[in-house]
mmCIF file of C-alpha atoms in Angstrom:
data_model
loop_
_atom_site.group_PDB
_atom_site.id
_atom_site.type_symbol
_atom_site.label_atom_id
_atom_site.label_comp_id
_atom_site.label_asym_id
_atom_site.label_seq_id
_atom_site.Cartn_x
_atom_site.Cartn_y
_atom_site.Cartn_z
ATOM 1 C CA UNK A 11 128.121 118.069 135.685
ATOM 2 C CA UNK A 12 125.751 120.556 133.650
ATOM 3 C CA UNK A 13 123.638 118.984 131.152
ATOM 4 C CA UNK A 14 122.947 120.756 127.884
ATOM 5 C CA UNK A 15 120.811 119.712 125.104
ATOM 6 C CA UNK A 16 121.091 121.881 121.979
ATOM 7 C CA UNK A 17 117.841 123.187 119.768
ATOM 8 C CA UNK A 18 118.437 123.400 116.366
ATOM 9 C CA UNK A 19 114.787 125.634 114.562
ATOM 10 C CA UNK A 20 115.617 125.316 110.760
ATOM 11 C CA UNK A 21 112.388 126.529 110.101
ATOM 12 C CA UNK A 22 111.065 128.958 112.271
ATOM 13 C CA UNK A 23 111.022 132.944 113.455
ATOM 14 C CA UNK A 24 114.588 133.168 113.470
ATOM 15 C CA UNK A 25 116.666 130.026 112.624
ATOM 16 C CA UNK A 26 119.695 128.794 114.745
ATOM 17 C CA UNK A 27 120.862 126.872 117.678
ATOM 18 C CA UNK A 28 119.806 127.588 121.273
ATOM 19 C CA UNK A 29 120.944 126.044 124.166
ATOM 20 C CA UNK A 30 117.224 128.047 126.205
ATOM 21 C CA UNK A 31 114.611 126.115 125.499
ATOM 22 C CA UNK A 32 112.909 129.189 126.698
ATOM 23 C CA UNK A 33 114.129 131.048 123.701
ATOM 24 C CA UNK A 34 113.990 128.203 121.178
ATOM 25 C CA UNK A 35 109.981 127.828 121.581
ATOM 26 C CA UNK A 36 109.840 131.807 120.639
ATOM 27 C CA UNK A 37 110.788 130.735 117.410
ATOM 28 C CA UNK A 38 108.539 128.146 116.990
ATOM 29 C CA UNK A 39 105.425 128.549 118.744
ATOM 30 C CA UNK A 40 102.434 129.902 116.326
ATOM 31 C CA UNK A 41 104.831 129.472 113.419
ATOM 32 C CA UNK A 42 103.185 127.577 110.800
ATOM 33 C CA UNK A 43 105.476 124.704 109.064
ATOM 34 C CA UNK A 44 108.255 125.240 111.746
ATOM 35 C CA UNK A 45 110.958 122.600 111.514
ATOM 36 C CA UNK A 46 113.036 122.029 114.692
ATOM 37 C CA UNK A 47 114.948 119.063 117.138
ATOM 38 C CA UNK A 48 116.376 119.085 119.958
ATOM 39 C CA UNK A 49 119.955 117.213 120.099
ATOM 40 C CA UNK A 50 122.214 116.364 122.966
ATOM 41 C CA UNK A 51 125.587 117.484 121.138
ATOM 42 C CA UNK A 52 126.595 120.526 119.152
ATOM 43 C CA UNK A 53 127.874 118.616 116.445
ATOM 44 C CA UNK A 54 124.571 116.937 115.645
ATOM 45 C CA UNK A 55 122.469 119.946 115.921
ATOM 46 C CA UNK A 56 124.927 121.616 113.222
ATOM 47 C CA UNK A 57 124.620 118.658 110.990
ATOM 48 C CA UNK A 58 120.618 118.948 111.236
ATOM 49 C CA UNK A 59 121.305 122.711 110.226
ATOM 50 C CA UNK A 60 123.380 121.958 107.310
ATOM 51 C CA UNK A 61 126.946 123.581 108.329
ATOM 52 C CA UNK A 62 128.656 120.562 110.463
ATOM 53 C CA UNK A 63 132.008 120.269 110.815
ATOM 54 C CA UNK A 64 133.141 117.841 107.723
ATOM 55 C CA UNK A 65 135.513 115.989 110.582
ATOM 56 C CA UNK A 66 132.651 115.365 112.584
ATOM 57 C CA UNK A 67 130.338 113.945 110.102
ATOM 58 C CA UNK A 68 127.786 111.916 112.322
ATOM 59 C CA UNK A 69 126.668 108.225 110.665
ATOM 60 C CA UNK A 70 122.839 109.346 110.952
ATOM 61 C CA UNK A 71 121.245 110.057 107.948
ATOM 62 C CA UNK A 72 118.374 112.719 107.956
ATOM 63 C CA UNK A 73 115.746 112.239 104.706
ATOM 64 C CA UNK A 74 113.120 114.612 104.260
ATOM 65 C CA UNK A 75 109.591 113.086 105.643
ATOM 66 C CA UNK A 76 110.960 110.555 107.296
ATOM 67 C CA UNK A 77 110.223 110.565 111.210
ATOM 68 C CA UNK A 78 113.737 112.325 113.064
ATOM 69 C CA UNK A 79 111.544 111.186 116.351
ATOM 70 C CA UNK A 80 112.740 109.450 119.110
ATOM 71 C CA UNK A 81 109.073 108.671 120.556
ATOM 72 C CA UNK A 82 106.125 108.018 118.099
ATOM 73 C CA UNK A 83 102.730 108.547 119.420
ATOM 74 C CA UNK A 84 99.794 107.604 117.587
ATOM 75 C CA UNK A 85 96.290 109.002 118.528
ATOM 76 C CA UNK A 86 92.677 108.591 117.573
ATOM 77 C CA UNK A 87 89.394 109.163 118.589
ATOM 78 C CA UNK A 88 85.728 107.841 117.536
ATOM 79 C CA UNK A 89 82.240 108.272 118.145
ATOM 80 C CA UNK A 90 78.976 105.844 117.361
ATOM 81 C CA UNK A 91 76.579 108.828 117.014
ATOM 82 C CA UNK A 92 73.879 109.582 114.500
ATOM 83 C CA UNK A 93 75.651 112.926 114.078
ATOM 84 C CA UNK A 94 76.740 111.967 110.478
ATOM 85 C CA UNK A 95 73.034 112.313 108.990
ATOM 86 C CA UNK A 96 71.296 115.802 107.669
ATOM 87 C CA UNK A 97 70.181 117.466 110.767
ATOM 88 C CA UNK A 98 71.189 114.941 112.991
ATOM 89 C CA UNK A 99 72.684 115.218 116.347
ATOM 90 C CA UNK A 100 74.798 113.166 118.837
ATOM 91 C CA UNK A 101 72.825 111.478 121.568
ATOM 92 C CA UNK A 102 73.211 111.344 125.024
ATOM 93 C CA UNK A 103 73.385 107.748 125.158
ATOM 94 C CA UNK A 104 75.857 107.697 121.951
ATOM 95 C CA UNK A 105 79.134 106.134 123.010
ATOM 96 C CA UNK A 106 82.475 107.842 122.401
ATOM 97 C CA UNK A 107 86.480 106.615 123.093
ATOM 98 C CA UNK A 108 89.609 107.761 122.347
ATOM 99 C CA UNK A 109 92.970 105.834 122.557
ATOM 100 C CA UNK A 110 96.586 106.234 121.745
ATOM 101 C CA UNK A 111 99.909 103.968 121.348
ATOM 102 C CA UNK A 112 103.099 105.737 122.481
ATOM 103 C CA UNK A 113 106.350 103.983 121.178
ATOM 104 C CA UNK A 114 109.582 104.653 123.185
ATOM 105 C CA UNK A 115 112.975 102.740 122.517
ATOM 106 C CA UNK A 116 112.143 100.301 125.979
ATOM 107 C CA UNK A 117 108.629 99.873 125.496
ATOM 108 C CA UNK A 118 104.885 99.927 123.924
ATOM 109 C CA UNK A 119 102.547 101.865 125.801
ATOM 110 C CA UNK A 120 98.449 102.180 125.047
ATOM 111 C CA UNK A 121 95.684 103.742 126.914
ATOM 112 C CA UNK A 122 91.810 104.162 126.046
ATOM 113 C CA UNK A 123 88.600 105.962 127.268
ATOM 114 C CA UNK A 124 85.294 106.780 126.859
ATOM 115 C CA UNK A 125 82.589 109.005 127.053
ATOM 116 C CA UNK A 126 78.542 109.177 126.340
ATOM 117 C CA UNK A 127 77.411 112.170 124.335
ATOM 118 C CA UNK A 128 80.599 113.246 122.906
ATOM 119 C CA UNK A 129 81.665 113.868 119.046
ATOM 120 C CA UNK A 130 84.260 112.553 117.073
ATOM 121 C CA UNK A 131 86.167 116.031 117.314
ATOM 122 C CA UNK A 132 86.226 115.577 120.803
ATOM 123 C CA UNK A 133 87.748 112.395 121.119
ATOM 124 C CA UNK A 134 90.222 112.919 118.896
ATOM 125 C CA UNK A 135 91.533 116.008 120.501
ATOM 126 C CA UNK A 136 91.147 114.323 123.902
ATOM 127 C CA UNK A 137 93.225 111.358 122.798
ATOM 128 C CA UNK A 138 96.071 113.739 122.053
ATOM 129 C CA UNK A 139 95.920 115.331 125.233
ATOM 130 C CA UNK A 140 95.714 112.332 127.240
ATOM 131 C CA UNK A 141 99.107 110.988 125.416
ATOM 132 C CA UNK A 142 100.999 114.115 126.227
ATOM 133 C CA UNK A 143 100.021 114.253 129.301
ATOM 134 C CA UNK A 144 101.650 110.625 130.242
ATOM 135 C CA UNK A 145 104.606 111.622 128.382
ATOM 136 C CA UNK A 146 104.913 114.319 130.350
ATOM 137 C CA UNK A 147 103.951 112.737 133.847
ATOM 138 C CA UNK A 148 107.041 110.573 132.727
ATOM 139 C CA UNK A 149 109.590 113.088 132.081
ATOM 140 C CA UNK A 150 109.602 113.184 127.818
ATOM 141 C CA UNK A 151 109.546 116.603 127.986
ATOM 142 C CA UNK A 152 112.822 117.161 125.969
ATOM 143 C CA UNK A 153 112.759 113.919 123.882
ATOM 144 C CA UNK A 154 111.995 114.117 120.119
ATOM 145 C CA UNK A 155 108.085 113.026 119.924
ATOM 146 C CA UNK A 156 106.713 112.502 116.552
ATOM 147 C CA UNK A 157 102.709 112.454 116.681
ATOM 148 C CA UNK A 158 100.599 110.624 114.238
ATOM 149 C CA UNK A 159 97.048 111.556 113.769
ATOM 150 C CA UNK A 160 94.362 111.137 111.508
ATOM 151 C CA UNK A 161 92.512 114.125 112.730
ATOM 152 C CA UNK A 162 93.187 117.237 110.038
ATOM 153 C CA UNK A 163 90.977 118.979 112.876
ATOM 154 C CA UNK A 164 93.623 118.444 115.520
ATOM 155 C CA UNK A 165 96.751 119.021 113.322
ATOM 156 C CA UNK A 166 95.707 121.729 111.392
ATOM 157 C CA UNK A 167 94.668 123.556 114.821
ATOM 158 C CA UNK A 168 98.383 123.324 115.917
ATOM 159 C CA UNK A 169 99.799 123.687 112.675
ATOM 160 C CA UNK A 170 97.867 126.256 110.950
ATOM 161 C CA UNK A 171 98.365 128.387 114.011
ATOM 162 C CA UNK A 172 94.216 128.453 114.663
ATOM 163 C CA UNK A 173 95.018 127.465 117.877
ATOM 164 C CA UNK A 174 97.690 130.195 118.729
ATOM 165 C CA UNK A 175 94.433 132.729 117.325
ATOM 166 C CA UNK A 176 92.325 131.183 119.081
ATOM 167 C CA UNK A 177 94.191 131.859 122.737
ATOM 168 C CA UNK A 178 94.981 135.858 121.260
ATOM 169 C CA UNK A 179 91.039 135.870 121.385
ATOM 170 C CA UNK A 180 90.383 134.798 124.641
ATOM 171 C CA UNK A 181 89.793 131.015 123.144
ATOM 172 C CA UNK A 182 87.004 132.406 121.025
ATOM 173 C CA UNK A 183 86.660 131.876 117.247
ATOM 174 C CA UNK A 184 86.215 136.031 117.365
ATOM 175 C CA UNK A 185 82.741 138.033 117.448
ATOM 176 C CA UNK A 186 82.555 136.197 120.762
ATOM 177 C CA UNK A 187 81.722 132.935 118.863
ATOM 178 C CA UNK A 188 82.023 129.836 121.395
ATOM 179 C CA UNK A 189 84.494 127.929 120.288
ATOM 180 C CA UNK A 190 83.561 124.118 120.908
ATOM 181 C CA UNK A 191 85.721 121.729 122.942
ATOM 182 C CA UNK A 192 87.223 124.998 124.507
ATOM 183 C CA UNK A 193 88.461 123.494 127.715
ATOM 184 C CA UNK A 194 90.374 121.396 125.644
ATOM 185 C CA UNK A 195 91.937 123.113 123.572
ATOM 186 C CA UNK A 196 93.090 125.222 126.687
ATOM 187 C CA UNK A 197 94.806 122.254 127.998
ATOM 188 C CA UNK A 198 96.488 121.451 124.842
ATOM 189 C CA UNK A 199 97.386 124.897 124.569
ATOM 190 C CA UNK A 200 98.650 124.067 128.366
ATOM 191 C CA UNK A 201 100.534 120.623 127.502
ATOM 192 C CA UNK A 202 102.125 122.070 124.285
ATOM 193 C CA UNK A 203 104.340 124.699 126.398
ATOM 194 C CA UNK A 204 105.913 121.654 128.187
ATOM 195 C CA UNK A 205 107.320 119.836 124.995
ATOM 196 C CA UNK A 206 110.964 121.008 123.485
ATOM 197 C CA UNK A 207 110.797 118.888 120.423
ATOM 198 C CA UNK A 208 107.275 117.960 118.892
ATOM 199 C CA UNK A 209 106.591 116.730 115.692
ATOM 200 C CA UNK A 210 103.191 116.161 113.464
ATOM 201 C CA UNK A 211 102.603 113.968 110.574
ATOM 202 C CA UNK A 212 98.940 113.226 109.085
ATOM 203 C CA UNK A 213 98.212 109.558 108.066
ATOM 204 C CA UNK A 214 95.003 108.021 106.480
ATOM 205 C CA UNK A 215 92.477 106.355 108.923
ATOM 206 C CA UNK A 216 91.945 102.869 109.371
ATOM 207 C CA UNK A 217 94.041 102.047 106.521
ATOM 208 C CA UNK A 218 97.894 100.587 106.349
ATOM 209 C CA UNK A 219 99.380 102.210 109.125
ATOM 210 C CA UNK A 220 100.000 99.662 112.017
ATOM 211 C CA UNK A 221 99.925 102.376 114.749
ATOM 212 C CA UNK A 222 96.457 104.144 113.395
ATOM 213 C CA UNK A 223 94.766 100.519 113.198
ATOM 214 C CA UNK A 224 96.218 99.505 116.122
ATOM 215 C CA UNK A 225 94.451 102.256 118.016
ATOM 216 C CA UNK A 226 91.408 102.480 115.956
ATOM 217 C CA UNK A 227 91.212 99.089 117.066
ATOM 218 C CA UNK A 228 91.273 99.580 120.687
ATOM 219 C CA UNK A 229 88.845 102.544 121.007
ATOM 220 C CA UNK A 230 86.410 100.569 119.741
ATOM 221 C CA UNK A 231 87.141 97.772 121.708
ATOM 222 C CA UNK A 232 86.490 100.468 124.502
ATOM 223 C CA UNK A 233 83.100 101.342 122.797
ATOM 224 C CA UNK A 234 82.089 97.755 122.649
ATOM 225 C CA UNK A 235 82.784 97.615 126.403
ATOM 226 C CA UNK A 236 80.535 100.763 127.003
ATOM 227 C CA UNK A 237 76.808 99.898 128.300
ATOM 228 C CA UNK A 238 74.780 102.802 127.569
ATOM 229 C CA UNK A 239 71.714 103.684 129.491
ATOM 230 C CA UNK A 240 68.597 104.836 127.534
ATOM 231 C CA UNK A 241 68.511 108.344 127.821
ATOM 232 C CA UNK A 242 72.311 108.408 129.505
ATOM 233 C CA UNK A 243 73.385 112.152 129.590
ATOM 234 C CA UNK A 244 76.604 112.111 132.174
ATOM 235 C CA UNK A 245 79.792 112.029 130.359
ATOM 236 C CA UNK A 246 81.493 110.526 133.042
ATOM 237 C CA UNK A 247 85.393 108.985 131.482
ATOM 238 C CA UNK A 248 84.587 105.477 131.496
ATOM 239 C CA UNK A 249 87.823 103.089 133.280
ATOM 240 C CA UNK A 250 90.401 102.649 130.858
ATOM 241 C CA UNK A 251 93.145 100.314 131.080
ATOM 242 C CA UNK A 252 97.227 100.851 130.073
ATOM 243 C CA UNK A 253 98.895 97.768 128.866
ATOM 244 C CA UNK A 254 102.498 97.756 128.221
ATOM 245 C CA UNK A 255 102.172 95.643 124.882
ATOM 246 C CA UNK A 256 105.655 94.689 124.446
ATOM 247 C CA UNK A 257 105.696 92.705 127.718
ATOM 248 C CA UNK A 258 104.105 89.135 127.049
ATOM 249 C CA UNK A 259 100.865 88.487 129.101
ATOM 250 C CA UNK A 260 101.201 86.176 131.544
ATOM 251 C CA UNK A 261 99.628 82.854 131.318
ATOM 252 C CA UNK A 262 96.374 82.398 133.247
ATOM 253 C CA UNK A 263 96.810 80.496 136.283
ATOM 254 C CA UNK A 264 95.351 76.691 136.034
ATOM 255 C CA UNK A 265 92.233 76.853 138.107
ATOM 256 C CA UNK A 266 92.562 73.981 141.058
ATOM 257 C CA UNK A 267 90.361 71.291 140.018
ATOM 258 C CA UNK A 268 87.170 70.997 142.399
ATOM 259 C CA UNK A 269 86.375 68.097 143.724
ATOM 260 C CA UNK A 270 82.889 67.230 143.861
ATOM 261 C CA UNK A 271 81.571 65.555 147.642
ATOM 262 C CA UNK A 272 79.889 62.746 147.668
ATOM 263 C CA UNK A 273 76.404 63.427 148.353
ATOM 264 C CA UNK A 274 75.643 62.305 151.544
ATOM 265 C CA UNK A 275 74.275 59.044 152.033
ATOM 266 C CA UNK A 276 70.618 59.514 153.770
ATOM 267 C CA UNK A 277 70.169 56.788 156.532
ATOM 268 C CA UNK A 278 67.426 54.376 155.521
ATOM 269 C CA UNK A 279 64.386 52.647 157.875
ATOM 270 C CA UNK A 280 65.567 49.305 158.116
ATOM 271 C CA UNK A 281 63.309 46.784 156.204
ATOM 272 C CA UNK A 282 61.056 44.417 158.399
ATOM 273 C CA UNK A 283 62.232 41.166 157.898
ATOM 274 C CA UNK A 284 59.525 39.169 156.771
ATOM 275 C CA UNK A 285 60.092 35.312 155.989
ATOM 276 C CA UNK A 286 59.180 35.572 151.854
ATOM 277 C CA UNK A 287 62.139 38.713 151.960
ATOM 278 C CA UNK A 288 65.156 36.896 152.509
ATOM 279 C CA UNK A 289 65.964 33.283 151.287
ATOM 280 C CA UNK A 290 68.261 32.919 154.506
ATOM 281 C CA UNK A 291 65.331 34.152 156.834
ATOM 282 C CA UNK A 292 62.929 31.539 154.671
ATOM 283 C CA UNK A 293 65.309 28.708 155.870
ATOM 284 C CA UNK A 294 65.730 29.703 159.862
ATOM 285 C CA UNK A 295 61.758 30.075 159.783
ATOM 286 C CA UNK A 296 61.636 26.270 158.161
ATOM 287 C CA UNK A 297 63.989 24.714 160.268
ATOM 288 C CA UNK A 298 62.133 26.421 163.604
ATOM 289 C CA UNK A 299 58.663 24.975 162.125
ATOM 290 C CA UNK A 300 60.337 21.399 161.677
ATOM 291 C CA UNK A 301 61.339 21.211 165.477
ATOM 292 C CA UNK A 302 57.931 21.883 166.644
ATOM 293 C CA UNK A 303 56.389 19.188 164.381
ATOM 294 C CA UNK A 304 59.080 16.567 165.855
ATOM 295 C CA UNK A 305 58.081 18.135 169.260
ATOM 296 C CA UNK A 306 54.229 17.693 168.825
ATOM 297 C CA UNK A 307 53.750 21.169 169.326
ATOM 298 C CA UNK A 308 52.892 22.162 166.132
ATOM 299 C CA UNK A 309 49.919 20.288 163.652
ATOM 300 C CA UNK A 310 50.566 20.038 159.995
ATOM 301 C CA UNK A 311 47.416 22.177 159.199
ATOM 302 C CA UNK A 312 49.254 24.898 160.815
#
């Protein structure tokens, strides 16, 4: 049996329904605002169009801004650096994580890292590559992934297209200007190609969204874990640790209770018996001087 899955690009190069996801990323990729899903039945792509088949009316009900995702990832990335102040610059020793919270129908999934030296920009972007990449280690390539990021930076760069000008110029910002954090942005450039069905939405940092706290949260827990060196200039990934959060942690075994020894008791020089020691000794020695008096053999002066 031949599997299909159906793209439906309302918004894109030229709108319609593929059944190529080859074809259906022409439409999409360096178009800014593009508005696309991917759908495992004809009749649901149609509806997402606009045009289904009034017989076939599916029960889901699409709103505008409201996630279509089947997958919500939520990414962040921070930095402890003294990069924030006029003419200021990030250490080596600074400390840096990222982390990010992928949601699937079956389970919670979160991940962090860090690095020494590194700016916020950087983290951020490398928290969205290291989500996409376990999504698609794990075969999500074709599900419907809705990212949420606080980064304008990171979005922007994917949504503005920056990113697709960026690659037309060799990964330069043009005039052969560097462009900073290029190797990433090649591998996002990389990862992007291997999703069908991505979505972005923005969200304020650190404020009521669960998912953005929740990861805010655990990069700094990362940070907090991090024990810079003076004068630390590797930027070495520190060891991160993925926790699926749904499952409940299991209870820590009862340590065995240790039974002290007894110390050992240290054999003691037995105590010369002496007759003003012992009141039992006191009478033998008595009763032994009392015979010798009746015997003659010993004078009361004695």
């Amino acid at each position: 049996m031949i599997f299909i899955k159906y793209y439906a690009i309302k918004e894109g190069i030229k709108p319609g329904i593929y059944t190529s996801w080859d074809e259906a990323k022409k439409q999409v990729n360096g178009y800014s605002g593009a508005v696309y899903r991917s759908f495992k039945t004809e009749a649901e792509a149609r509806e997402f169009m606009g045009h289904s088949d009034s017989s076939k009316q599916s029960s889901k009900k699409i709103e505008k801004n409201q996630p279509l995702s089947e997958i919500i990832v939520y990414t962040d990335g921070g930095s402890r650096n003294h990069g924030n102040v006029a003419g200021g610059h990030v250490k080596s020793n600074d400390k840096a994580a990222w982390a990010y919270l992928i949601v699937m129908p079956d389970k919670k999934v979160s991940k962090s890292g860090g690095e020494y030296g590194a700016t916020n920009n950087r983290m951020e972007i490398m928290a969205l590559i290291k989500a996409l990449q376990y999504l698609d280690e794990n075969g999500k390539n074709h599900d419907d992934i809705y990212i949420v990021s606080d980064s304008k930076y990171v979005l922007d760069a994917i949504q503005k297209g920056w990113l697709r000008g960026w690659k037309m110029k060799g990964f330069t910002r043009g005039k052969n200007e560097p462009l900073k954090n290029r190797e990433l942005w090649i591998e996002v450039d990389r990862l992007l190609g291997e999703f069908s069905s991505l979505h972005y939405s923005w969200t304020k940092g650190h404020a009521s969204n669960e998912g953005n706290v929740f990861v805010d949260e655990l990069l700094n827990k990362q940070m907090n874990k991090m024990k810079g060196k003076k004068g630390q200039t590797s930027k070495v990934e520190t060891s991160f640790d993925e926790n699926e959060i749904t499952k409940p942690k299991p209870k820590p075994k009862a340590r065995p209770k240790v039974t002290q020894s007894k110390k050992p008791v240290q054999s003691q020089q037995p105590k010369k018996l002496n007759a003003n020691n012992s009141p039992k000794v006191r009478q033998s020695v008595d009763a032994i001087k009392e015979n010798l008096r009746k015997m003659g053999l010993l004078d009361d002066g004695e």
